[in-house]
PDB file of C-alpha atoms in Angstrom:
ATOM      1  CA  MET A 147      -6.681 -25.156   3.614  1.00 70.00           C
ATOM      2  CA  LYS A 148      -5.778 -27.533   6.422  1.00 73.00           C
ATOM      3  CA  LYS A 149      -5.884 -30.493   4.032  1.00 79.00           C
ATOM      4  CA  LEU A 150      -3.723 -28.623   1.539  1.00 83.00           C
ATOM      5  CA  SER A 151      -1.216 -27.813   4.278  1.00 77.00           C
ATOM      6  CA  ASN A 152      -1.050 -31.469   5.300  1.00 79.00           C
ATOM      7  CA  ALA A 153      -0.603 -32.477   1.659  1.00 84.00           C
ATOM      8  CA  ILE A 154       2.316 -30.045   1.329  1.00 81.00           C
ATOM      9  CA  ASP A 155       3.913 -31.481   4.463  1.00 79.00           C
ATOM     10  CA  ARG A 156       3.615 -35.031   3.089  1.00 86.00           C
ATOM     11  CA  PHE A 157       5.007 -33.984  -0.296  1.00 81.00           C
ATOM     12  CA  CYS A 158       8.001 -32.245   1.264  1.00 83.00           C
ATOM     13  CA  ALA A 159       8.655 -35.202   3.561  1.00 83.00           C
ATOM     14  CA  LEU A 160       8.624 -37.601   0.598  1.00 85.00           C
ATOM     15  CA  HIS A 161      10.750 -35.350  -1.651  1.00 84.00           C
ATOM     16  CA  PRO A 162      13.325 -33.664   0.603  1.00 83.00           C
ATOM     17  CA  ARG A 163      15.795 -33.239  -2.277  1.00 85.00           C
ATOM     18  CA  LEU A 164      13.467 -30.919  -4.179  1.00 86.00           C
ATOM     19  CA  GLY A 165      14.393 -28.081  -1.855  1.00 88.00           C
ATOM     20  CA  VAL A 166      17.232 -25.633  -2.391  1.00 92.00           C
ATOM     21  CA  PRO A 167      19.511 -25.735   0.668  1.00 93.00           C
ATOM     22  CA  GLY A 168      20.457 -22.231   1.738  1.00 93.00           C
ATOM     23  CA  LEU A 169      17.924 -20.630  -0.603  1.00 94.00           C
ATOM     24  CA  MET A 170      17.919 -17.325   1.291  1.00 94.00           C
ATOM     25  CA  ARG A 171      21.681 -17.114   0.922  1.00 94.00           C
ATOM     26  CA  TYR A 172      21.328 -17.162  -2.856  1.00 95.00           C
ATOM     27  CA  ILE A 173      18.445 -14.674  -2.773  1.00 95.00           C
ATOM     28  CA  VAL A 174      20.446 -12.262  -0.624  1.00 95.00           C
ATOM     29  CA  ILE A 175      23.561 -12.577  -2.804  1.00 95.00           C
ATOM     30  CA  ALA A 176      21.488 -12.037  -5.951  1.00 95.00           C
ATOM     31  CA  ASN A 177      19.849  -8.921  -4.451  1.00 95.00           C
ATOM     32  CA  ALA A 178      23.237  -7.501  -3.533  1.00 94.00           C
ATOM     33  CA  ALA A 179      24.648  -8.290  -6.989  1.00 95.00           C
ATOM     34  CA  VAL A 180      21.680  -6.684  -8.772  1.00 95.00           C
ATOM     35  CA  TYR A 181      22.043  -3.581  -6.612  1.00 94.00           C
ATOM     36  CA  ILE A 182      25.757  -3.255  -7.381  1.00 93.00           C
ATOM     37  CA  LEU A 183      25.155  -3.756 -11.105  1.00 93.00           C
ATOM     38  CA  SER A 184      22.348  -1.198 -11.042  1.00 92.00           C
ATOM     39  CA  LEU A 185      24.818   1.437  -9.842  1.00 91.00           C
ATOM     40  CA  PHE A 186      26.507   1.214 -13.240  1.00 91.00           C
ATOM     41  CA  ASP A 187      23.236   1.009 -15.182  1.00 86.00           C
ATOM     42  CA  ARG A 188      22.208   4.614 -15.729  1.00 84.00           C
ATOM     43  CA  SER A 189      19.435   3.601 -18.127  1.00 87.00           C
ATOM     44  CA  GLY A 190      17.649   1.441 -15.535  1.00 85.00           C
ATOM     45  CA  MET A 191      17.334  -1.388 -18.035  1.00 91.00           C
ATOM     46  CA  LEU A 192      18.369  -4.045 -15.492  1.00 92.00           C
ATOM     47  CA  TYR A 193      15.439  -3.326 -13.209  1.00 91.00           C
ATOM     48  CA  GLN A 194      13.106  -3.062 -16.206  1.00 92.00           C
ATOM     49  CA  VAL A 195      14.091  -6.543 -17.372  1.00 93.00           C
ATOM     50  CA  LEU A 196      13.545  -8.091 -13.923  1.00 94.00           C
ATOM     51  CA  LEU A 197      10.356  -6.189 -13.042  1.00 93.00           C
ATOM     52  CA  MET A 198       7.068  -8.072 -12.719  1.00 94.00           C
ATOM     53  CA  ASP A 199       5.169  -6.327 -15.506  1.00 93.00           C
ATOM     54  CA  PRO A 200       1.772  -7.969 -16.227  1.00 93.00           C
ATOM     55  CA  GLN A 201       1.677  -6.717 -19.817  1.00 93.00           C
ATOM     56  CA  ALA A 202       5.177  -8.065 -20.515  1.00 93.00           C
ATOM     57  CA  VAL A 203       4.291 -11.430 -18.961  1.00 94.00           C
ATOM     58  CA  LEU A 204       1.235 -11.725 -21.199  1.00 93.00           C
ATOM     59  CA  HIS A 205       3.563 -11.132 -24.156  1.00 92.00           C
ATOM     60  CA  GLY A 206       5.658 -14.171 -23.225  1.00 92.00           C
ATOM     61  CA  GLN A 207       8.263 -12.784 -20.817  1.00 95.00           C
ATOM     62  CA  ILE A 208       7.432 -15.391 -18.182  1.00 94.00           C
ATOM     63  CA  TRP A 209      10.750 -15.074 -16.305  1.00 95.00           C
ATOM     64  CA  ARG A 210       9.287 -11.956 -14.721  1.00 94.00           C
ATOM     65  CA  LEU A 211       7.016 -14.187 -12.609  1.00 95.00           C
ATOM     66  CA  VAL A 212      10.025 -14.895 -10.362  1.00 95.00           C
ATOM     67  CA  SER A 213      12.816 -12.504 -11.365  1.00 94.00           C
ATOM     68  CA  TYR A 214      11.224  -9.487  -9.654  1.00 94.00           C
ATOM     69  CA  VAL A 215      12.279 -10.815  -6.203  1.00 95.00           C
ATOM     70  CA  LEU A 216      15.898 -10.124  -7.206  1.00 94.00           C
ATOM     71  CA  ILE A 217      15.252  -6.372  -7.272  1.00 94.00           C
ATOM     72  CA  PRO A 218      16.394  -4.795  -3.973  1.00 92.00           C
ATOM     73  CA  SER A 219      13.597  -3.230  -1.932  1.00 86.00           C
ATOM     74  CA  SER A 220      15.861  -0.574  -0.408  1.00 86.00           C
ATOM     75  CA  ASN A 221      19.192   1.137  -0.969  1.00 86.00           C
ATOM     76  CA  GLY A 222      22.534   1.700   0.709  1.00 85.00           C
ATOM     77  CA  PHE A 223      22.799   1.029   4.420  1.00 86.00           C
ATOM     78  CA  TRP A 224      19.159  -0.022   4.778  1.00 87.00           C
ATOM     79  CA  LEU A 225      19.629  -2.587   2.035  1.00 91.00           C
ATOM     80  CA  ILE A 226      22.338  -4.263   4.126  1.00 91.00           C
ATOM     81  CA  ILE A 227      20.108  -4.261   7.217  1.00 90.00           C
ATOM     82  CA  SER A 228      17.139  -5.582   5.240  1.00 91.00           C
ATOM     83  CA  LEU A 229      19.133  -8.394   3.618  1.00 93.00           C
ATOM     84  CA  MET A 230      20.650  -9.425   6.936  1.00 92.00           C
ATOM     85  CA  PHE A 231      17.247  -9.428   8.643  1.00 91.00           C
ATOM     86  CA  TYR A 232      15.431 -11.506   6.028  1.00 93.00           C
ATOM     87  CA  TYR A 233      18.411 -13.822   5.677  1.00 94.00           C
ATOM     88  CA  TRP A 234      18.118 -14.502   9.409  1.00 93.00           C
ATOM     89  CA  LEU A 235      14.366 -15.119   9.104  1.00 93.00           C
ATOM     90  CA  GLY A 236      14.771 -17.425   6.115  1.00 93.00           C
ATOM     91  CA  GLU A 237      17.625 -19.434   7.611  1.00 93.00           C
ATOM     92  CA  SER A 238      15.685 -19.872  10.870  1.00 92.00           C
ATOM     93  CA  LEU A 239      12.576 -21.122   9.077  1.00 93.00           C
ATOM     94  CA  GLU A 240      14.612 -23.431   6.845  1.00 93.00           C
ATOM     95  CA  ARG A 241      16.284 -25.033   9.867  1.00 92.00           C
ATOM     96  CA  LEU A 242      12.857 -25.543  11.422  1.00 90.00           C
ATOM     97  CA  TRP A 243      10.980 -26.775   8.343  1.00 91.00           C
ATOM     98  CA  GLY A 244      13.676 -28.278   6.186  1.00 91.00           C
ATOM     99  CA  SER A 245      14.871 -27.097   2.781  1.00 92.00           C
ATOM    100  CA  ALA A 246      11.997 -28.616   0.794  1.00 93.00           C
ATOM    101  CA  LYS A 247       9.181 -26.995   2.766  1.00 93.00           C
ATOM    102  CA  PHE A 248      10.950 -23.653   2.969  1.00 94.00           C
ATOM    103  CA  THR A 249      11.603 -23.665  -0.785  1.00 94.00           C
ATOM    104  CA  VAL A 250       7.931 -24.414  -1.467  1.00 94.00           C
ATOM    105  CA  TYR A 251       6.903 -21.623   0.898  1.00 94.00           C
ATOM    106  CA  TYR A 252       9.166 -19.035  -0.721  1.00 95.00           C
ATOM    107  CA  LEU A 253       8.407 -20.096  -4.292  1.00 94.00           C
ATOM    108  CA  SER A 254       4.648 -20.226  -3.688  1.00 94.00           C
ATOM    109  CA  GLY A 255       4.751 -16.738  -2.197  1.00 94.00           C
ATOM    110  CA  THR A 256       6.702 -15.506  -5.218  1.00 94.00           C
ATOM    111  CA  LEU A 257       4.219 -16.955  -7.701  1.00 95.00           C
ATOM    112  CA  LEU A 258       1.172 -15.854  -5.701  1.00 95.00           C
ATOM    113  CA  SER A 259       2.419 -12.257  -5.636  1.00 94.00           C
ATOM    114  CA  ALA A 260       2.899 -12.364  -9.407  1.00 94.00           C
ATOM    115  CA  LEU A 261      -0.567 -13.879  -9.835  1.00 95.00           C
ATOM    116  CA  ALA A 262      -2.054 -11.111  -7.687  1.00 94.00           C
ATOM    117  CA  VAL A 263      -0.497  -8.470  -9.935  1.00 94.00           C
ATOM    118  CA  LEU A 264      -1.973 -10.186 -12.984  1.00 94.00           C
ATOM    119  CA  LEU A 265      -5.412 -10.232 -11.348  1.00 93.00           C
ATOM    120  CA  VAL A 266      -5.148  -6.520 -10.629  1.00 93.00           C
ATOM    121  CA  TYR A 267      -4.487  -5.978 -14.325  1.00 93.00           C
ATOM    122  CA  PHE A 268      -7.496  -8.112 -15.353  1.00 93.00           C
ATOM    123  CA  ILE A 269      -9.939  -6.787 -12.726  1.00 93.00           C
ATOM    124  CA  ASP A 270      -8.988  -3.118 -12.354  1.00 90.00           C
ATOM    125  CA  LYS A 271      -7.383  -2.715 -15.804  1.00 90.00           C
ATOM    126  CA  ILE A 272      -4.340  -1.223 -14.084  1.00 87.00           C
ATOM    127  CA  PRO A 273      -0.834  -2.486 -14.992  1.00 89.00           C
ATOM    128  CA  VAL A 274       0.812  -2.435 -11.556  1.00 88.00           C
ATOM    129  CA  PRO A 275       4.506  -3.305 -11.877  1.00 89.00           C
ATOM    130  CA  LEU A 276       6.011  -5.197  -8.960  1.00 91.00           C
ATOM    131  CA  GLY A 277       9.670  -4.858  -8.069  1.00 90.00           C
ATOM    132  CA  GLY A 278      11.188  -6.393  -4.974  1.00 90.00           C
ATOM    133  CA  ALA A 279      10.096  -9.222  -2.698  1.00 90.00           C
ATOM    134  CA  GLY A 280       7.955  -7.048  -0.441  1.00 90.00           C
ATOM    135  CA  TYR A 281       5.027  -9.433  -0.047  1.00 92.00           C
ATOM    136  CA  VAL A 282       7.270 -12.501  -0.006  1.00 93.00           C
ATOM    137  CA  ASN A 283       9.421 -11.025   2.741  1.00 93.00           C
ATOM    138  CA  THR A 284       6.339 -10.033   4.718  1.00 93.00           C
ATOM    139  CA  ALA A 285       5.141 -13.637   4.504  1.00 93.00           C
ATOM    140  CA  LEU A 286       8.536 -14.711   5.893  1.00 94.00           C
ATOM    141  CA  PHE A 287       8.239 -12.201   8.711  1.00 93.00           C
ATOM    142  CA  MET A 288       4.691 -13.253   9.605  1.00 93.00           C
ATOM    143  CA  ALA A 289       5.651 -16.941   9.497  1.00 93.00           C
ATOM    144  CA  TYR A 290       8.504 -16.316  11.917  1.00 93.00           C
ATOM    145  CA  ALA A 291       6.286 -14.207  14.190  1.00 91.00           C
ATOM    146  CA  LEU A 292       3.665 -16.951  14.327  1.00 90.00           C
ATOM    147  CA  THR A 293       6.333 -19.536  15.098  1.00 89.00           C
ATOM    148  CA  TYR A 294       8.275 -17.457  17.619  1.00 89.00           C
ATOM    149  CA  PRO A 295       5.836 -14.760  18.822  1.00 88.00           C
ATOM    150  CA  ASP A 296       7.912 -13.799  21.872  1.00 89.00           C
ATOM    151  CA  ALA A 297      11.225 -13.450  20.021  1.00 87.00           C
ATOM    152  CA  MET A 298      12.721 -10.007  20.532  1.00 85.00           C
ATOM    153  CA  VAL A 299      14.019  -7.671  17.851  1.00 84.00           C
ATOM    154  CA  ARG A 300      15.464  -4.195  18.270  1.00 78.00           C
ATOM    155  CA  ILE A 301      13.964  -1.425  16.157  1.00 72.00           C
ATOM    156  CA  TYR A 302      16.764   0.829  14.956  1.00 65.00           C
ATOM    157  CA  PHE A 303      19.077  -1.269  17.180  1.00 63.00           C
ATOM    158  CA  ILE A 304      17.604   0.394  20.292  1.00 72.00           C
ATOM    159  CA  LEU A 305      13.951  -0.339  21.071  1.00 79.00           C
ATOM    160  CA  PRO A 306      13.278  -4.028  21.950  1.00 85.00           C
ATOM    161  CA  VAL A 307       9.906  -5.259  20.665  1.00 87.00           C
ATOM    162  CA  LYS A 308       8.385  -8.721  20.525  1.00 90.00           C
ATOM    163  CA  MET A 309       7.735 -10.139  17.085  1.00 90.00           C
ATOM    164  CA  LYS A 310       4.040 -10.659  17.804  1.00 90.00           C
ATOM    165  CA  TRP A 311       3.442  -6.931  18.307  1.00 92.00           C
ATOM    166  CA  LEU A 312       5.191  -6.071  15.062  1.00 91.00           C
ATOM    167  CA  ALA A 313       3.151  -8.773  13.318  1.00 92.00           C
ATOM    168  CA  ILE A 314      -0.103  -7.320  14.682  1.00 93.00           C
ATOM    169  CA  LEU A 315       0.898  -3.869  13.452  1.00 92.00           C
ATOM    170  CA  GLU A 316       1.812  -5.262  10.027  1.00 92.00           C
ATOM    171  CA  ALA A 317      -1.498  -7.140   9.810  1.00 93.00           C
ATOM    172  CA  ALA A 318      -3.414  -3.965  10.737  1.00 94.00           C
ATOM    173  CA  LEU A 319      -1.685  -2.036   7.946  1.00 92.00           C
ATOM    174  CA  TYR A 320      -2.567  -4.763   5.456  1.00 92.00           C
ATOM    175  CA  VAL A 321      -6.212  -4.776   6.569  1.00 93.00           C
ATOM    176  CA  PHE A 322      -6.290  -0.997   6.182  1.00 94.00           C
ATOM    177  CA  SER A 323      -4.887  -1.234   2.634  1.00 92.00           C
ATOM    178  CA  VAL A 324      -7.496  -3.850   1.706  1.00 93.00           C
ATOM    179  CA  ILE A 325     -10.352  -1.744   3.080  1.00 94.00           C
ATOM    180  CA  SER A 326      -9.048   1.438   1.423  1.00 93.00           C
ATOM    181  CA  ALA A 327      -8.816  -0.262  -1.978  1.00 92.00           C
ATOM    182  CA  ALA A 328     -12.282  -1.787  -1.601  1.00 92.00           C
ATOM    183  CA  VAL A 329     -13.812   1.567  -0.644  1.00 93.00           C
ATOM    184  CA  ALA A 330     -12.194   3.091  -3.737  1.00 90.00           C
ATOM    185  CA  GLY A 331     -13.782   0.354  -5.874  1.00 90.00           C
ATOM    186  CA  LEU A 332     -10.406  -1.199  -6.791  1.00 91.00           C
ATOM    187  CA  TRP A 333     -11.286  -4.807  -6.083  1.00 92.00           C
ATOM    188  CA  GLY A 334      -8.149  -6.137  -7.721  1.00 90.00           C
ATOM    189  CA  MET A 335      -5.986  -3.965  -5.501  1.00 92.00           C
ATOM    190  CA  ALA A 336      -8.009  -5.131  -2.497  1.00 92.00           C
ATOM    191  CA  LEU A 337      -7.311  -8.748  -3.395  1.00 92.00           C
ATOM    192  CA  LEU A 338      -3.608  -8.104  -4.051  1.00 92.00           C
ATOM    193  CA  PRO A 339      -2.284  -8.453  -0.472  1.00 91.00           C
ATOM    194  CA  ILE A 340      -4.703 -11.274   0.323  1.00 92.00           C
ATOM    195  CA  ILE A 341      -3.632 -13.429  -2.598  1.00 92.00           C
ATOM    196  CA  ALA A 342       0.026 -12.488  -2.228  1.00 92.00           C
ATOM    197  CA  MET A 343      -0.053 -13.720   1.389  1.00 91.00           C
ATOM    198  CA  LEU A 344      -2.189 -16.782   0.722  1.00 91.00           C
ATOM    199  CA  ASN A 345       0.733 -19.152   1.298  1.00 91.00           C
ATOM    200  CA  LEU A 346       0.879 -17.922   4.906  1.00 90.00           C
ATOM    201  CA  PHE A 347      -2.757 -18.900   5.483  1.00 89.00           C
ATOM    202  CA  VAL A 348      -2.274 -22.283   3.821  1.00 89.00           C
ATOM    203  CA  PHE A 349       0.896 -23.240   5.683  1.00 87.00           C
ATOM    204  CA  PHE A 350      -0.396 -22.076   9.057  1.00 86.00           C
ATOM    205  CA  SER A 351      -4.023 -23.178   8.692  1.00 78.00           C
ATOM    206  CA  PRO A 352      -3.532 -26.119  11.127  1.00 71.00           C
ATOM    207  CA  ASP A 353      -2.126 -23.689  13.690  1.00 70.00           C
ATOM    208  CA  PHE A 354      -4.987 -21.218  13.145  1.00 62.00           C
ATOM    209  CA  SER A 355      -7.506 -24.059  13.450  1.00 63.00           C
ATOM    210  CA  ARG A 356      -5.915 -25.382  16.632  1.00 67.00           C
ATOM    211  CA  ARG A 357      -5.894 -21.951  18.271  1.00 58.00           C
ATOM    212  CA  ALA A 358      -9.522 -21.359  17.296  1.00 55.00           C
ATOM    213  CA  ASP A 359     -10.517 -24.733  18.796  1.00 57.00           C
ATOM    214  CA  GLN A 360      -8.650 -23.937  22.024  1.00 57.00           C
ATOM    215  CA  PHE A 361     -10.363 -20.533  22.233  1.00 52.00           C
ATOM    216  CA  GLN A 362     -13.818 -22.059  21.709  1.00 60.00           C
ATOM    217  CA  ALA A 363     -13.143 -24.873  24.180  1.00 58.00           C
ATOM    218  CA  ARG A 364     -11.971 -22.454  26.869  1.00 61.00           C
ATOM    219  CA  HIS A 365     -15.003 -20.192  26.523  1.00 59.00           C
ATOM    220  CA  ARG A 366     -17.361 -23.173  26.288  1.00 62.00           C
ATOM    221  CA  SER A 367     -15.907 -24.513  29.525  1.00 56.00           C
ATOM    222  CA  GLU A 368     -16.305 -21.120  31.219  1.00 57.00           C
ATOM    223  CA  ALA A 369     -19.925 -20.910  30.062  1.00 59.00           C
ATOM    224  CA  VAL A 370     -20.704 -24.395  31.395  1.00 61.00           C
ATOM    225  CA  GLN A 371     -19.092 -23.593  34.749  1.00 61.00           C
ATOM    226  CA  PHE A 372     -21.045 -20.342  34.944  1.00 60.00           C
ATOM    227  CA  ARG A 373     -24.386 -22.088  34.282  1.00 66.00           C
ATOM    228  CA  LYS A 374     -23.576 -24.740  36.889  1.00 65.00           C
ATOM    229  CA  ALA A 375     -22.716 -22.069  39.422  1.00 61.00           C
ATOM    230  CA  VAL A 376     -26.005 -20.244  38.785  1.00 60.00           C
ATOM    231  CA  LYS A 377     -28.055 -23.454  39.135  1.00 63.00           C
ATOM    232  CA  GLU A 378     -26.255 -24.433  42.326  1.00 62.00           C
ATOM    233  CA  GLN A 379     -26.795 -20.975  43.768  1.00 59.00           C
ATOM    234  CA  LYS A 380     -30.509 -21.099  42.994  1.00 59.00           C
ATOM    235  CA  ARG A 381     -30.834 -24.568  44.511  1.00 60.00           C
ATOM    236  CA  GLN A 382     -29.130 -23.563  47.742  1.00 56.00           C
ATOM    237  CA  ARG A 383     -30.447 -20.037  48.215  1.00 64.00           C
ATOM    238  CA  GLY A 384     -33.689 -19.846  46.254  1.00 68.00           C
ATOM    239  CA  TYR A 385     -32.603 -17.132  43.789  1.00 77.00           C
ATOM    240  CA  ASN A 386     -30.511 -16.760  40.648  1.00 77.00           C
ATOM    241  CA  HIS A 387     -28.868 -13.385  41.200  1.00 81.00           C
ATOM    242  CA  LYS A 388     -28.008 -11.305  44.255  1.00 84.00           C
ATOM    243  CA  CYS A 389     -26.321  -7.919  44.286  1.00 87.00           C
ATOM    244  CA  GLU A 390     -23.130  -8.016  46.343  1.00 87.00           C
ATOM    245  CA  ILE A 391     -23.578  -4.357  47.353  1.00 86.00           C
ATOM    246  CA  CYS A 392     -27.222  -3.984  48.399  1.00 87.00           C
ATOM    247  CA  GLY A 393     -28.183  -7.656  48.834  1.00 85.00           C
ATOM    248  CA  ARG A 394     -31.310  -7.478  46.651  1.00 86.00           C
ATOM    249  CA  THR A 395     -32.180 -10.642  44.691  1.00 86.00           C
ATOM    250  CA  ASP A 396     -34.098 -11.347  41.507  1.00 83.00           C
ATOM    251  CA  THR A 397     -36.622 -13.312  43.568  1.00 82.00           C
ATOM    252  CA  ASP A 398     -37.507 -10.347  45.795  1.00 82.00           C
ATOM    253  CA  PHE A 399     -37.197  -7.784  42.971  1.00 85.00           C
ATOM    254  CA  PRO A 400     -38.158  -9.546  39.703  1.00 85.00           C
ATOM    255  CA  ASP A 401     -38.179  -6.276  37.727  1.00 85.00           C
ATOM    256  CA  LEU A 402     -34.622  -5.396  38.722  1.00 86.00           C
ATOM    257  CA  GLN A 403     -31.849  -6.203  36.266  1.00 87.00           C
ATOM    258  CA  PHE A 404     -28.673  -7.933  37.427  1.00 86.00           C
ATOM    259  CA  ARG A 405     -25.291  -8.141  35.697  1.00 85.00           C
ATOM    260  CA  TYR A 406     -21.990  -9.903  36.239  1.00 84.00           C
ATOM    261  CA  CYS A 407     -18.973  -7.581  36.119  1.00 84.00           C
ATOM    262  CA  SER A 408     -16.501  -8.456  33.375  1.00 81.00           C
ATOM    263  CA  LYS A 409     -13.710  -6.470  35.067  1.00 82.00           C
ATOM    264  CA  CYS A 410     -13.864  -8.406  38.334  1.00 82.00           C
ATOM    265  CA  THR A 411     -11.896 -11.594  38.872  1.00 80.00           C
ATOM    266  CA  GLY A 412     -14.386 -14.463  39.109  1.00 77.00           C
ATOM    267  CA  TYR A 413     -18.176 -14.181  38.967  1.00 79.00           C
ATOM    268  CA  HIS A 414     -19.537 -11.217  40.963  1.00 84.00           C
ATOM    269  CA  CYS A 415     -23.130 -10.102  40.553  1.00 87.00           C
ATOM    270  CA  PHE A 416     -24.458  -6.561  40.917  1.00 88.00           C
ATOM    271  CA  CYS A 417     -27.809  -4.910  40.362  1.00 89.00           C
ATOM    272  CA  GLU A 418     -28.306  -2.256  37.734  1.00 87.00           C
ATOM    273  CA  GLU A 419     -27.642   0.482  40.288  1.00 86.00           C
ATOM    274  CA  HIS A 420     -24.259  -0.885  41.360  1.00 87.00           C
ATOM    275  CA  ILE A 421     -22.854  -2.603  38.256  1.00 84.00           C
ATOM    276  CA  PHE A 422     -20.920   0.561  37.373  1.00 84.00           C
ATOM    277  CA  ASN A 423     -20.494   1.736  40.966  1.00 83.00           C
ATOM    278  CA  HIS A 424     -18.412  -0.759  42.922  1.00 83.00           C
ATOM    279  CA  ILE A 425     -14.839  -1.696  43.701  1.00 82.00           C
ATOM    280  CA  HIS A 426     -13.599  -4.382  41.333  1.00 83.00           C
ATOM    281  CA  HIS A 427     -12.503  -7.706  42.774  1.00 81.00           C
ATOM    282  CA  THR A 428      -8.923  -8.531  41.794  1.00 76.00           C
ATOM    283  CA  GLU A 429      -8.512 -11.862  43.614  1.00 64.00           C
TER     284      GLU A 429
END
């Protein structure tokens, strides 16, 4: 995925004019227009024409692969809030990435969501219609949260919460939906959110890889320092472990087990009798 992400970056850098400047503005306007028109459409035909219906797509109605994102995901006041929020996310990401990369990100998410619905139909034999850019918007939200994890938003205009905590909650809900579908034997439904959000994993794979390398390097360094400390202690004092409470060592009591407390700051050793019965070091 990292190579694919780098290839996308090179492509967008070489073809900056392929992007649609202000794409989210057009998406938001189209959502608002479809909502207003739907108020006069008592038959519901407008939504039916735009809906991502796998059976209709297989019969040649290929516009549904992208038109479903024009269907509003909410109504009334919450539609206005939703459109304003995702417009802000999209505009922020476009300013950061450039129009070409943002357009590729949004379009790839749109097509991947449609592909996921088709796979559900083929695997589970269930025609799941998709209306609204739910997965696409979630990919926008997660992309922004990964880029600006400490940015603050106000839930219901009152409660301030950092984006990273909302992203963690959203990811937990998605994991739960995948597990629930898998337990029910609906493997297509289990794959649906994974495939629909695949563009997020592709675009941020270098970031995921870098964070994983930093995590491994930090813990590897801590392990090396710990082993050096143990060797130096043995060389100077003639034992590996010594309980800080009772003073017993593994040399004098070879059958006694010793542990290092994970809740103490630094490396502090205790015997099996005092590992859970001591005051934790905080400095």
